[in-house]
Coordinates of C-alpha atoms in Angstrom, one line a residue:
X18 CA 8.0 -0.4 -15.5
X19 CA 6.0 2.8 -15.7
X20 CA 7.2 5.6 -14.0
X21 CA 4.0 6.8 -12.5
X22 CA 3.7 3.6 -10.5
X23 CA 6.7 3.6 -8.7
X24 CA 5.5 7.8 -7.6
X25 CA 2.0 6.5 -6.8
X26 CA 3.2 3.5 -4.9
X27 CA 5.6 4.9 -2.7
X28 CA 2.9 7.8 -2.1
X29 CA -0.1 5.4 -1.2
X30 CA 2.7 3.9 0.8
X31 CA 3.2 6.8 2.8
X32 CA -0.8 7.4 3.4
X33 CA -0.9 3.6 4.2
X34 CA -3.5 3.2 2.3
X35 CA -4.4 -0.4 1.2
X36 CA -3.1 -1.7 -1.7
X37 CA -2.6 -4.5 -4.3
X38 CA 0.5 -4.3 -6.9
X39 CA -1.8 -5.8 -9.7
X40 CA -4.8 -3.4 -9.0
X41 CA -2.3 -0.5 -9.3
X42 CA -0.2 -1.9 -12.1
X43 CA -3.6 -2.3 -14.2
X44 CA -5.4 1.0 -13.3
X45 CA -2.6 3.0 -14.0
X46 CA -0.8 1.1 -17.7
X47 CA -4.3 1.1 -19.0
X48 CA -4.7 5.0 -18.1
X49 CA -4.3 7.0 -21.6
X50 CA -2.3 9.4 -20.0
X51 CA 0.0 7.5 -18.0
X52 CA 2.7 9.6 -17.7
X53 CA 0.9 12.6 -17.3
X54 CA -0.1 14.9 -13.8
X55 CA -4.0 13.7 -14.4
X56 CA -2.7 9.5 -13.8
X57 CA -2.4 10.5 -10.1
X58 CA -5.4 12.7 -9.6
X59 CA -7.6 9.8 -11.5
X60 CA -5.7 6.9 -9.8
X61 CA -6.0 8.4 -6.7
X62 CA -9.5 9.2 -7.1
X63 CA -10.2 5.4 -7.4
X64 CA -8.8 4.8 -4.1
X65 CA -10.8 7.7 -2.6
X66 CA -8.4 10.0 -1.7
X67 CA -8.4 13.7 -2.4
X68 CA -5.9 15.2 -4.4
X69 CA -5.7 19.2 -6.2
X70 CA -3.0 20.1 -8.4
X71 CA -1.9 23.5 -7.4
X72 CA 1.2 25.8 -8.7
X73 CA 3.3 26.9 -5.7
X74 CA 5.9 29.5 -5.2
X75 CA 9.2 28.6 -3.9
X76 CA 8.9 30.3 -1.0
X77 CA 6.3 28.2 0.0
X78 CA 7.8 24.7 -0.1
X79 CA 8.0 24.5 3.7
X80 CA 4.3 24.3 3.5
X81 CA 3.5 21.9 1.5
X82 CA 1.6 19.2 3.5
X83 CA 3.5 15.6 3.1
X84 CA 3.7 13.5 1.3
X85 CA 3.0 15.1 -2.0
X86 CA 3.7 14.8 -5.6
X87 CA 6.1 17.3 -7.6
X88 CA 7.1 18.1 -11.0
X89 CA 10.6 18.3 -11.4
X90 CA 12.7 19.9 -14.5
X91 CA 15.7 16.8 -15.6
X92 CA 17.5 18.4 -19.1
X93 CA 14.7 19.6 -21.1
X94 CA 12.5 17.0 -20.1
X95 CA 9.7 16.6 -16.7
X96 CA 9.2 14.4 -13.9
X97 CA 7.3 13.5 -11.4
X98 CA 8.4 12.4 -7.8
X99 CA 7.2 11.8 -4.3
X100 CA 7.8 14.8 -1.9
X101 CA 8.3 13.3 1.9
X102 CA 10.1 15.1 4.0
X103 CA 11.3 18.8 4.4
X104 CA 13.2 19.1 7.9
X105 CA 16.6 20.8 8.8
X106 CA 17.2 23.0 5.4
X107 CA 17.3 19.5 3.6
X108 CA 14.3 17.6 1.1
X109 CA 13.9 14.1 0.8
X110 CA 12.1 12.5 -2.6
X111 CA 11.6 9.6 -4.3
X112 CA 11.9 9.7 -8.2
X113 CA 10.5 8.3 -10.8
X114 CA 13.4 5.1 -10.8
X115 CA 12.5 4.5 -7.2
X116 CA 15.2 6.7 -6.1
X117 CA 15.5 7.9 -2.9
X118 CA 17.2 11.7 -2.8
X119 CA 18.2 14.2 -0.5
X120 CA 19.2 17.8 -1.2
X121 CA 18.8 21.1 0.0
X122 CA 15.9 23.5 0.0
X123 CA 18.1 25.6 -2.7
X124 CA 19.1 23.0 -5.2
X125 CA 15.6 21.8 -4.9
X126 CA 13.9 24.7 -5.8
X127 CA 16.5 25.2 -8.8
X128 CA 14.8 21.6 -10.2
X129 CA 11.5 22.2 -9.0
X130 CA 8.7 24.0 -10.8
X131 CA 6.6 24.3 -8.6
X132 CA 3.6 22.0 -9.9
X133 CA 2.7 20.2 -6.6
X134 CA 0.2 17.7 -6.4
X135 CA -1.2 18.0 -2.9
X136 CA -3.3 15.2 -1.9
X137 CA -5.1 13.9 1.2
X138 CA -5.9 11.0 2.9
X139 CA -9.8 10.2 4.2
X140 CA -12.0 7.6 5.6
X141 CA -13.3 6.1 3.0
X142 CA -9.7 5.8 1.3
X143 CA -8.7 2.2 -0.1
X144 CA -8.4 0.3 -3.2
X145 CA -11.9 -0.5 -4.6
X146 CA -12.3 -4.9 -3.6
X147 CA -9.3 -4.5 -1.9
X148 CA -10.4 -7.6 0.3
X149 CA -11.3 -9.4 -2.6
X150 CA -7.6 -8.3 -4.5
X151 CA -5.8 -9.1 -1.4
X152 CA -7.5 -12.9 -0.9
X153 CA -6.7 -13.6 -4.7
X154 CA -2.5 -12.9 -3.9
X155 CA -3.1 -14.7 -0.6
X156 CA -4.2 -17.6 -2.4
X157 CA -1.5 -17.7 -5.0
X158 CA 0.9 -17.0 -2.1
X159 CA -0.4 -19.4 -0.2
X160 CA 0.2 -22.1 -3.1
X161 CA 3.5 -21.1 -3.5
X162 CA 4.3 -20.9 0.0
X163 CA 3.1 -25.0 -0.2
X164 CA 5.3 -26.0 -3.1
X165 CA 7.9 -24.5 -1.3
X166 CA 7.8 -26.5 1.9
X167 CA 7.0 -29.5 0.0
X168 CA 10.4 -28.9 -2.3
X169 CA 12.0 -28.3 1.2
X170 CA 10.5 -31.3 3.2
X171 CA 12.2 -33.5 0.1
X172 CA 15.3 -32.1 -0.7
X173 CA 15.9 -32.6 2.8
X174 CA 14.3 -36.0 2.7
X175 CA 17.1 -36.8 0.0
X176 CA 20.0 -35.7 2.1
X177 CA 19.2 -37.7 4.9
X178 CA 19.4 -40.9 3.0
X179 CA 22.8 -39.7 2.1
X180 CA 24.3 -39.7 5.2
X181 CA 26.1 -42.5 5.7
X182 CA 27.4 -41.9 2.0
X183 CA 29.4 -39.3 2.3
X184 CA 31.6 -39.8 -0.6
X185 CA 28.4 -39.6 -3.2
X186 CA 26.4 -37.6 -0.7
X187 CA 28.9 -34.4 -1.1
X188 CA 29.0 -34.6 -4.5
X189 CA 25.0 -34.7 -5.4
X190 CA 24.8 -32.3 -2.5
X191 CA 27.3 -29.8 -4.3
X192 CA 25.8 -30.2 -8.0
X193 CA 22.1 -30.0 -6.9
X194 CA 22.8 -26.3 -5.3
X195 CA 24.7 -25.5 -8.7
X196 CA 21.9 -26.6 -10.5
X197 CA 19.5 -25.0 -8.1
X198 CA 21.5 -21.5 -8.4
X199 CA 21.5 -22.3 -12.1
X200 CA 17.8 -22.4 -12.5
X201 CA 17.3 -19.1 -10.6
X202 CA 19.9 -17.5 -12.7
X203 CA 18.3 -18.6 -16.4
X204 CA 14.9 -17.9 -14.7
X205 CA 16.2 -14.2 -14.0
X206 CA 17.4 -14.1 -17.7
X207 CA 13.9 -15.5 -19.1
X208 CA 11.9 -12.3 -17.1
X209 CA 14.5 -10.3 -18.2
X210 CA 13.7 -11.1 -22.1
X211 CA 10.6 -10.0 -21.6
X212 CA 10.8 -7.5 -18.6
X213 CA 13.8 -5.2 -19.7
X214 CA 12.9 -2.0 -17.8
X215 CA 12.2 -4.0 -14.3
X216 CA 14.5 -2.4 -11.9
X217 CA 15.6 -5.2 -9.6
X218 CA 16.9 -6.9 -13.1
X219 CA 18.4 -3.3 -14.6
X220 CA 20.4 -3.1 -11.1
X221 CA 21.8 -7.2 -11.5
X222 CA 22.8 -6.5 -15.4
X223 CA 24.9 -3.3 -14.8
X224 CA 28.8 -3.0 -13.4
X225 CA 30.0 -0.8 -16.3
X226 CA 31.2 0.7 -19.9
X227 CA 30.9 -2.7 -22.0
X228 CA 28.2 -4.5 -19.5
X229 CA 25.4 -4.4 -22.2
X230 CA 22.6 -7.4 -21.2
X231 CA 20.6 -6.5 -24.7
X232 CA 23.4 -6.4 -27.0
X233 CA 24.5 -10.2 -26.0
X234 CA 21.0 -11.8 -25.5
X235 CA 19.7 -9.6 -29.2
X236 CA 22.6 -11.2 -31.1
X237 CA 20.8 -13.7 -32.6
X238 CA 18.5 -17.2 -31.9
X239 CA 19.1 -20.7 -32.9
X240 CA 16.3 -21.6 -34.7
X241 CA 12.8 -20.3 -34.3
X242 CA 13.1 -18.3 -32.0
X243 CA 15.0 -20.6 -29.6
X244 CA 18.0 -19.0 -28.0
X245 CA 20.9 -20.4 -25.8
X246 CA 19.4 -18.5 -22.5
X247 CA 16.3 -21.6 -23.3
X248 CA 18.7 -23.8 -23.5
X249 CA 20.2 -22.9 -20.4
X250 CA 17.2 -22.9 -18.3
X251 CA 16.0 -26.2 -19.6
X252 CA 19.2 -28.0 -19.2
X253 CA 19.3 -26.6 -15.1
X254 CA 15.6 -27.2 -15.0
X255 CA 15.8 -30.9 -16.7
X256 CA 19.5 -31.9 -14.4
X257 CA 17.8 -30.9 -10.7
X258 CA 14.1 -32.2 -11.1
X259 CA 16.0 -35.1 -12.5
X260 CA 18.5 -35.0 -9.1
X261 CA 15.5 -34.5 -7.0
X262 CA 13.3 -36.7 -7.9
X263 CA 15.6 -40.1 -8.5
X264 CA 16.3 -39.8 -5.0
X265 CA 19.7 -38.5 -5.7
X266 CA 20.6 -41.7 -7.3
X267 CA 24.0 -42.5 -8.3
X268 CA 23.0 -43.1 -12.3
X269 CA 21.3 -40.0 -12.7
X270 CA 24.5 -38.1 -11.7
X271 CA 26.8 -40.6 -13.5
X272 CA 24.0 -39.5 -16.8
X273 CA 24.4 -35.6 -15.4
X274 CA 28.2 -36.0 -15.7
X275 CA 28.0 -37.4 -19.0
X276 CA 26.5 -34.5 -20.4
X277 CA 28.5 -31.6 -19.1
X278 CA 31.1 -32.6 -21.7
X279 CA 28.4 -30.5 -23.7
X280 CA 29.1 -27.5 -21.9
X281 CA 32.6 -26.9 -23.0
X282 CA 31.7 -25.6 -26.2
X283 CA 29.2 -23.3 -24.9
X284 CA 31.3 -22.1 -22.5
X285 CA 33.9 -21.0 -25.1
X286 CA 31.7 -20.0 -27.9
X287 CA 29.8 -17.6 -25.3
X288 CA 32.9 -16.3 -24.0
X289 CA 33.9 -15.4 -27.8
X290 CA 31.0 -14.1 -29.0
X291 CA 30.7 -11.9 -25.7
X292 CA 34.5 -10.7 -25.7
X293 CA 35.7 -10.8 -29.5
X294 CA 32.7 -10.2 -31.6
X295 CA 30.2 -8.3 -29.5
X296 CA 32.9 -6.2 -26.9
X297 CA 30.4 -6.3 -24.5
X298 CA 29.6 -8.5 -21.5
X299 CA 25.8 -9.7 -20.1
X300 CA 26.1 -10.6 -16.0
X301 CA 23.4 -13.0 -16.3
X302 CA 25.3 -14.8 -19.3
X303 CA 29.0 -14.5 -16.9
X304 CA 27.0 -16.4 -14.3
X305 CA 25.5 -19.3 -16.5
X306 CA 29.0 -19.4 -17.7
X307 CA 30.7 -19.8 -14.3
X308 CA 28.0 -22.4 -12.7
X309 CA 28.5 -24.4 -15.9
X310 CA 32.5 -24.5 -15.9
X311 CA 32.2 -24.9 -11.8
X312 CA 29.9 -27.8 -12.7
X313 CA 32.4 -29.6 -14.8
X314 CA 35.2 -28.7 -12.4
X315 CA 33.3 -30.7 -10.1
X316 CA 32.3 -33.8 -12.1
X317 CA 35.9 -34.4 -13.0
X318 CA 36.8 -34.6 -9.4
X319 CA 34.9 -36.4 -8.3
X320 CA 35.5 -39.0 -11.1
X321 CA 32.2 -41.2 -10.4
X322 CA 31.7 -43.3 -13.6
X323 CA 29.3 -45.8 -14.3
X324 CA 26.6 -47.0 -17.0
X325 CA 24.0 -45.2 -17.9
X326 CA 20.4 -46.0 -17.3
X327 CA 17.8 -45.3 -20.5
X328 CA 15.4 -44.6 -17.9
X329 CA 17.3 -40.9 -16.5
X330 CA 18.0 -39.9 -20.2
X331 CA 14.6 -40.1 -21.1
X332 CA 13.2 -38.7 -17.9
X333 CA 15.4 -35.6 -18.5
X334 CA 15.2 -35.2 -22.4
X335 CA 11.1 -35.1 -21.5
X336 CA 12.1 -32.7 -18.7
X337 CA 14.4 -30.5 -20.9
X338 CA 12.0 -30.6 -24.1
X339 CA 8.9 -30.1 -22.2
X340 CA 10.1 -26.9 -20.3
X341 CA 11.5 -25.1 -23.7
X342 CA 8.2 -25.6 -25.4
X343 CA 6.2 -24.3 -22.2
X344 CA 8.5 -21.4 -22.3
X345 CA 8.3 -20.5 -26.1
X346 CA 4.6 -20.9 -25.2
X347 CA 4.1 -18.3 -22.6
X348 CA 6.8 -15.9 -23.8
X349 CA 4.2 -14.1 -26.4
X350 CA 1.5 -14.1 -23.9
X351 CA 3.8 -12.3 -21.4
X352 CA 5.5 -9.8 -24.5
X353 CA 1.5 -9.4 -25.1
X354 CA 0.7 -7.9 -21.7
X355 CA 2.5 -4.7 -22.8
X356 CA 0.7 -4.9 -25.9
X357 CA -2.4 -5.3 -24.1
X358 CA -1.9 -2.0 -21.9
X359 CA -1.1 0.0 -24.6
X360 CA -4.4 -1.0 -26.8
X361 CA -5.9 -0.2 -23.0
X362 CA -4.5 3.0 -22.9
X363 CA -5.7 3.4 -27.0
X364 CA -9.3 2.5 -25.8
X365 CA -9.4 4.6 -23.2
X366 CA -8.0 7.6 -25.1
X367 CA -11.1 7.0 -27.2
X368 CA -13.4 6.5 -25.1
X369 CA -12.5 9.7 -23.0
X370 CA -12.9 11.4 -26.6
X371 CA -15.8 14.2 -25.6
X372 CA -17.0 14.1 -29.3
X373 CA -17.2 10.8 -30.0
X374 CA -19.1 10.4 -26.1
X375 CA -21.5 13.1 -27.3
X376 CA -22.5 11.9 -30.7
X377 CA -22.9 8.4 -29.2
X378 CA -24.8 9.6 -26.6
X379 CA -27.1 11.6 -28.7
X380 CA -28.5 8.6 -30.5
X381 CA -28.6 6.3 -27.7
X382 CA -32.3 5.5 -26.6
X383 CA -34.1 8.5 -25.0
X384 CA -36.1 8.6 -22.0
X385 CA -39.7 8.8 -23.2
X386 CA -41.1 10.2 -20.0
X387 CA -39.8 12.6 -17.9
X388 CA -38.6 11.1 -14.0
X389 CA -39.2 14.7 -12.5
X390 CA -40.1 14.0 -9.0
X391 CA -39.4 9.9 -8.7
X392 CA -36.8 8.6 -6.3
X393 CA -34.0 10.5 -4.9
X394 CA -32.5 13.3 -6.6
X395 CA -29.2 15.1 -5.3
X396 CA -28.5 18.7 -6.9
X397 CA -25.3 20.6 -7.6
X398 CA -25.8 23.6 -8.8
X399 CA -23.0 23.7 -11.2
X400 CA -23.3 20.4 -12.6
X401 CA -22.9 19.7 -16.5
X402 CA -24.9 16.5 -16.6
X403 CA -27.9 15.1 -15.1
X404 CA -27.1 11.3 -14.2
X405 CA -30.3 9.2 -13.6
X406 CA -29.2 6.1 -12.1
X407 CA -31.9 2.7 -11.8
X408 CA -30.8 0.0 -9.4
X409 CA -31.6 -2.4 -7.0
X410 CA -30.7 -2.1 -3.4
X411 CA -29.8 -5.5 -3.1
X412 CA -27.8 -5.3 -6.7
X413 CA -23.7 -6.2 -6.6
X414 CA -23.2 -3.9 -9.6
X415 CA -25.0 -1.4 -8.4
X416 CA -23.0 -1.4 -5.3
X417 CA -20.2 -0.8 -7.3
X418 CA -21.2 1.7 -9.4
X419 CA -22.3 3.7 -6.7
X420 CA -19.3 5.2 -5.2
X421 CA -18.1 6.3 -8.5
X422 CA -21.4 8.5 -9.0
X423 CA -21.0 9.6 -5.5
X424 CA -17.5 10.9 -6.2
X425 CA -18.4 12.7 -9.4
X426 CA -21.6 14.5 -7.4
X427 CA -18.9 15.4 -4.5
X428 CA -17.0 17.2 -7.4
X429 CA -20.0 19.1 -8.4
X430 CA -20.1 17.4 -12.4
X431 CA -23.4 15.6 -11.7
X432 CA -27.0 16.1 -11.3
X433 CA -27.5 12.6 -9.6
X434 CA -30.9 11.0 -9.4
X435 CA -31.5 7.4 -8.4
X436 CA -34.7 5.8 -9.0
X437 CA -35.5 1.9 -7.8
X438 CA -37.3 -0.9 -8.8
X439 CA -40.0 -1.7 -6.4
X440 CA -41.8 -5.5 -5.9
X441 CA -45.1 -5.3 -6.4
X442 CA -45.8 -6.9 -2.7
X443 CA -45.3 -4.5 -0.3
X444 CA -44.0 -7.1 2.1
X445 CA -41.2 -8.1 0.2
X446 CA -38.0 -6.9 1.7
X447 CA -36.4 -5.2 -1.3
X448 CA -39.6 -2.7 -1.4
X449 CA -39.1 -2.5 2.3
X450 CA -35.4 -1.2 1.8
X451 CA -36.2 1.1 -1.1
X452 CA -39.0 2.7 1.0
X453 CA -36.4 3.0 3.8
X454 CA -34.3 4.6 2.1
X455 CA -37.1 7.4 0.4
X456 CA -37.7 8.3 4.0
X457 CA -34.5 8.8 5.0
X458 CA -34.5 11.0 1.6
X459 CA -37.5 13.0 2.5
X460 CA -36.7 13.1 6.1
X461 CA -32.6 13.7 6.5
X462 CA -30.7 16.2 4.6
X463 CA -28.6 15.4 1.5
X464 CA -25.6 14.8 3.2
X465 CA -27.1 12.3 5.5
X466 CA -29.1 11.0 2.5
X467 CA -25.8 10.6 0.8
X468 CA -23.9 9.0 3.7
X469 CA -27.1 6.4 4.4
X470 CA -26.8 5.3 0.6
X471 CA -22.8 4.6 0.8
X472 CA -23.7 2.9 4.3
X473 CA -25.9 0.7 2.5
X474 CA -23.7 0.1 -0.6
X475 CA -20.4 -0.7 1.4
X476 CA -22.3 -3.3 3.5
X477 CA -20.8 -6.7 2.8
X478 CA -23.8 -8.0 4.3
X479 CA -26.7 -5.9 3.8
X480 CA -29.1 -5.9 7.1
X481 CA -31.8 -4.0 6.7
X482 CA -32.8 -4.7 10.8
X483 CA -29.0 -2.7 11.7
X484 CA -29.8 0.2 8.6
X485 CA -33.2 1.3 9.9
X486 CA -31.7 1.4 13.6
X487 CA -29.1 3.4 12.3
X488 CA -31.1 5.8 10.2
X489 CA -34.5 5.8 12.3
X490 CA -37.5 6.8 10.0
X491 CA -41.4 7.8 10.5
X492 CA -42.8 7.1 6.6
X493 CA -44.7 3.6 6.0
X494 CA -45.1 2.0 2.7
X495 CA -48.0 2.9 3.0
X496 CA -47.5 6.7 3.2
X497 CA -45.2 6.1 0.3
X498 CA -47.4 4.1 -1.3
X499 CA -47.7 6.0 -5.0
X500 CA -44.0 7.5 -5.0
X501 CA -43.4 3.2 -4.9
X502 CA -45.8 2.9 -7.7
X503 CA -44.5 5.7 -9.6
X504 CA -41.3 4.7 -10.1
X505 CA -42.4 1.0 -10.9
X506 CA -45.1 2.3 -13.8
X507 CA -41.4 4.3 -15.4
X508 CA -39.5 1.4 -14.8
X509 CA -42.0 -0.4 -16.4
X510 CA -43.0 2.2 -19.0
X511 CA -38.6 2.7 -20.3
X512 CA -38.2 -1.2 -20.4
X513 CA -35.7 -1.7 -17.5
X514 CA -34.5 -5.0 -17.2
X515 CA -30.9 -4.9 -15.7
X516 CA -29.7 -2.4 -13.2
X517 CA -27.9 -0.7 -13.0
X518 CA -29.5 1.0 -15.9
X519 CA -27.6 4.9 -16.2
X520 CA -29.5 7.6 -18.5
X521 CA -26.8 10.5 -18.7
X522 CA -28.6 13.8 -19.8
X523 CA -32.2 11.7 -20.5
X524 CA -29.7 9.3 -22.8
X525 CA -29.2 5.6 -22.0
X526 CA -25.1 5.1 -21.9
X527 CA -24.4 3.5 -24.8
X528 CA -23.3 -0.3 -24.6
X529 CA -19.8 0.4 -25.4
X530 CA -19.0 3.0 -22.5
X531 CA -19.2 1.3 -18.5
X532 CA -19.8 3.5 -15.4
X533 CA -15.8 3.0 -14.6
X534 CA -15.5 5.1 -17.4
X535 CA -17.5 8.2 -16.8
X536 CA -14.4 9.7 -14.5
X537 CA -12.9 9.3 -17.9
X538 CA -15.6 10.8 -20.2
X539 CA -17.0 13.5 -17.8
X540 CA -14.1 15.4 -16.3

């Protein structure tokens, strides 16, 4: 897991700002420098909240506002962690592992170095469609949550029909939650093949010296590429959705009995190979080990023999087959996701490249005539680049873009001037809202101006009836008559057909940059 997101996570945490794990997980793996001080000033950037990265002297650290982020010194190597609390002498952080620690102000400070992050909280802080992020993982929750009480509602089902059979019933009972505890155990192993740094997993595969998880499960595969921890979770997979769904029936255990003569040999060979060969010892592989001899154990006891029916061994072999292949299926899409960050981050590292922006820029199209005077124009004196933006008011994307725009004028690297497209009827609502908003541009300040326009944009539903009673204006269409047609004879005259359409410096962006990444490009 990256080590950023566990510092930015526990600090959006502490704002309680809204958040999504995916979102998060995303923004920052595809970040070019994701283990750098500038993740967490651009991360939290995207969620809207302010952040400066300041050097502090150590006898300041009582003032540090909380929470914050801090550089610490670990060997010869950095870190970052979360600051949250200074009280009573004593300072309270969370590293980079997820690690709570408390120490005092003086063997703090010898670790510290004095790079602070301070960062703050406003308004407008959250994660950008965070309502949208959050109904997606209700819905796969939500899904979940049914398969679960459906798996409940049956398995419970089952047992009831076994109650006057109490013999067989405590039997099946017993070997269903072995197989059940089985499943989650190979299920662990599988995410752990292709999740090796997730802590939850790092904490179940440790307990000492010669516990080494990698060393056992690296020592070698079957045959292409199938190893025994597949094996594993397909024979635990194929034995309880064979249990659960024959009712519990008598010839499906008789057929599960059968078969565990098979795990004698893997029980041995494993715990050779683990203590002879290798010297070292995997938990997860101890477990599988343990469920399979208690599994045995209880067949023999119980002693239930009968015939077997063709019908259970082909049910499971389809079972057992079928969830193998699915596996060796996904497992190179989910190795690919880290492959997929870093070409993200190799992208983004180009594409934040100031050269290659420039040169690309410089024989994009050019603006043929000048857009002095048309639309809305919002100065900062020390800006580096003059960002013409066309839209529609009534445009999704433009909605989106504009907060990102807004945020690089409010850190004084734009020129930002935003020009619409007007409907030649006068009584069509979208010419209605752009002439709304030119009056409140010619007849508010700029911080009004600014605030009516991220009004507008953040509206789910956009109402132009609740916008002019908010921002009460004098100017017709009328009055504005020509500043309408002016900007539709450019529009007309530079070929826009899409908006947003962003000129940067009188350049059209060129098709392979978006507006996410002018943060990137323009800092």
């Amino acid at each position: 897991m990256n080590k950023s997101y566990v510092v930015i996570h526990n600090l959006l945490k502490q704002l309680q700002v809204s958040l999504t794990k995916k979102y998060l997980k995303d923004a920052i793996y595809s970040h070019p420098q994701s283990e750098s001080l500038i993740v967490f000033v651009d991360i939290l950037a995207k969620y809207k909240v302010e952040s400066i990265p300041v050097k502090i002297g150590m006898d300041k650290i009582s003032k540090v506002p909380l929470p914050a982020i801090v550089q610490l010194k670990s060997g010869n190597n950095s870190m970052f962690a979360c600051l949250n609390k200074i009280e009573n002498g004593k300072v309270q952080y969370t590293d980079e592992s997820g690690k709570s620690t408390f120490k005092s102000i003086q063997d703090f400070e010898q670790s510290w170095t004095g790079v602070t992050l301070l960062v703050e909280k406003t308004e407008k802080s959250i994660e950008p469609d965070y309502k949208k992020n959050r109904f997606n993982i209700r819905v796969k929750s939500g899904i979940v949550a049914i398969i679960a009480a459906l798996l409940s509602t049956l398995i419970t089902m089952q047992f009831l029909n076994l109650y006057n059979d109490h013999y067989n019933g405590v039997g099946l009972f017993l070997i269903l939650v072995l197989k059940g505890i089985g499943l989650v155990v190979t299920s662990m192993l599988l995410w752990y093949e292709v999740d090796k740094s997730n802590p939850t997993l790092k904490e179940f595969c440790s307990g000492g010296k010669k516990v080494n998880c990698d060393a056992v499960l690296n020592s070698g595969s079957i045959v292409g590429g199938l190893t025994i921890s597949h094996l594993a979770f397909g024979y635990f997979f194929g034995g309880f959705i064979l249990l659960l769904f024959s009712g519990l029936s008598t010839s499906s255990y008789h057929f599960l009995g059968y078969i565990s003569f098979l795990s004698i040999p893997i029980i041995l060979s494993s715990l050779y190979l683990q203590y002879v060969k290798l010297k070292n010892w995997c938990i997860f592989c101890l477990w599988i080990v343990g469920i399979l001899a208690l599994e045995f154990i209880l067949f023999r006891l119980t002693n239930i023999t009968g015939l077997l029916q063709i019908q259970d061994i082909m049910i499971f072999s389809l079972l057992f087959l079928t969830s193998v292949l699915v596996w060796l299926l996904m497992k190179p899409f989910l190795l690919n996701q880290n492959t997929l960050y870093a070409y993200k981050r190799k992208l983004s590292n180009f594409k934040s490249d100031k050269e290659v922006f420039s040169h690309l820029l410089s024989v994009s199209k050019k603006v043929s005539s000048s857009p002095e005077g048309l639309g809305i124009s919002l100065i900062n004196p020390s800006a580096k680049y003059q960002v013409l933006k066309v839209c529609n008011p009534y445009c999704g994307p433009c909605a989106k873009a504009h907060p990102i725009l807004e945020h690089l004028h409010d850190q004084g690297l734009i020129d930002l001037q935003i020009l619409f497209v007007p409907d030649e009827n006068p009584e069509n609502i979208k010419t209605k809202t752009i002439n709304h908003i030119l009056s409140i541009s010619q007849e508010y300040d700029s911080l009004t101006t600014i605030k009516a326009l991220d009004s507008w944009y953040s509206a789910n539903q956009k109402d132009l009836v609740k916008f002019t009673e908010q921002y009460e204006t004098r100017t017709s269409i009328k009055e504005n008559e020509t500043k309408l047609s002016d900007m539709r004879a450019w529009c007309v005259q530079e070929e826009i057909s899409r908006t947003p359409t962003i000129f940067i410096n009188g350049h059209l962006l060129p098709e392979s940059y978006t507006i996410e990444d002018l943060p990137l490009v323009l800092n």
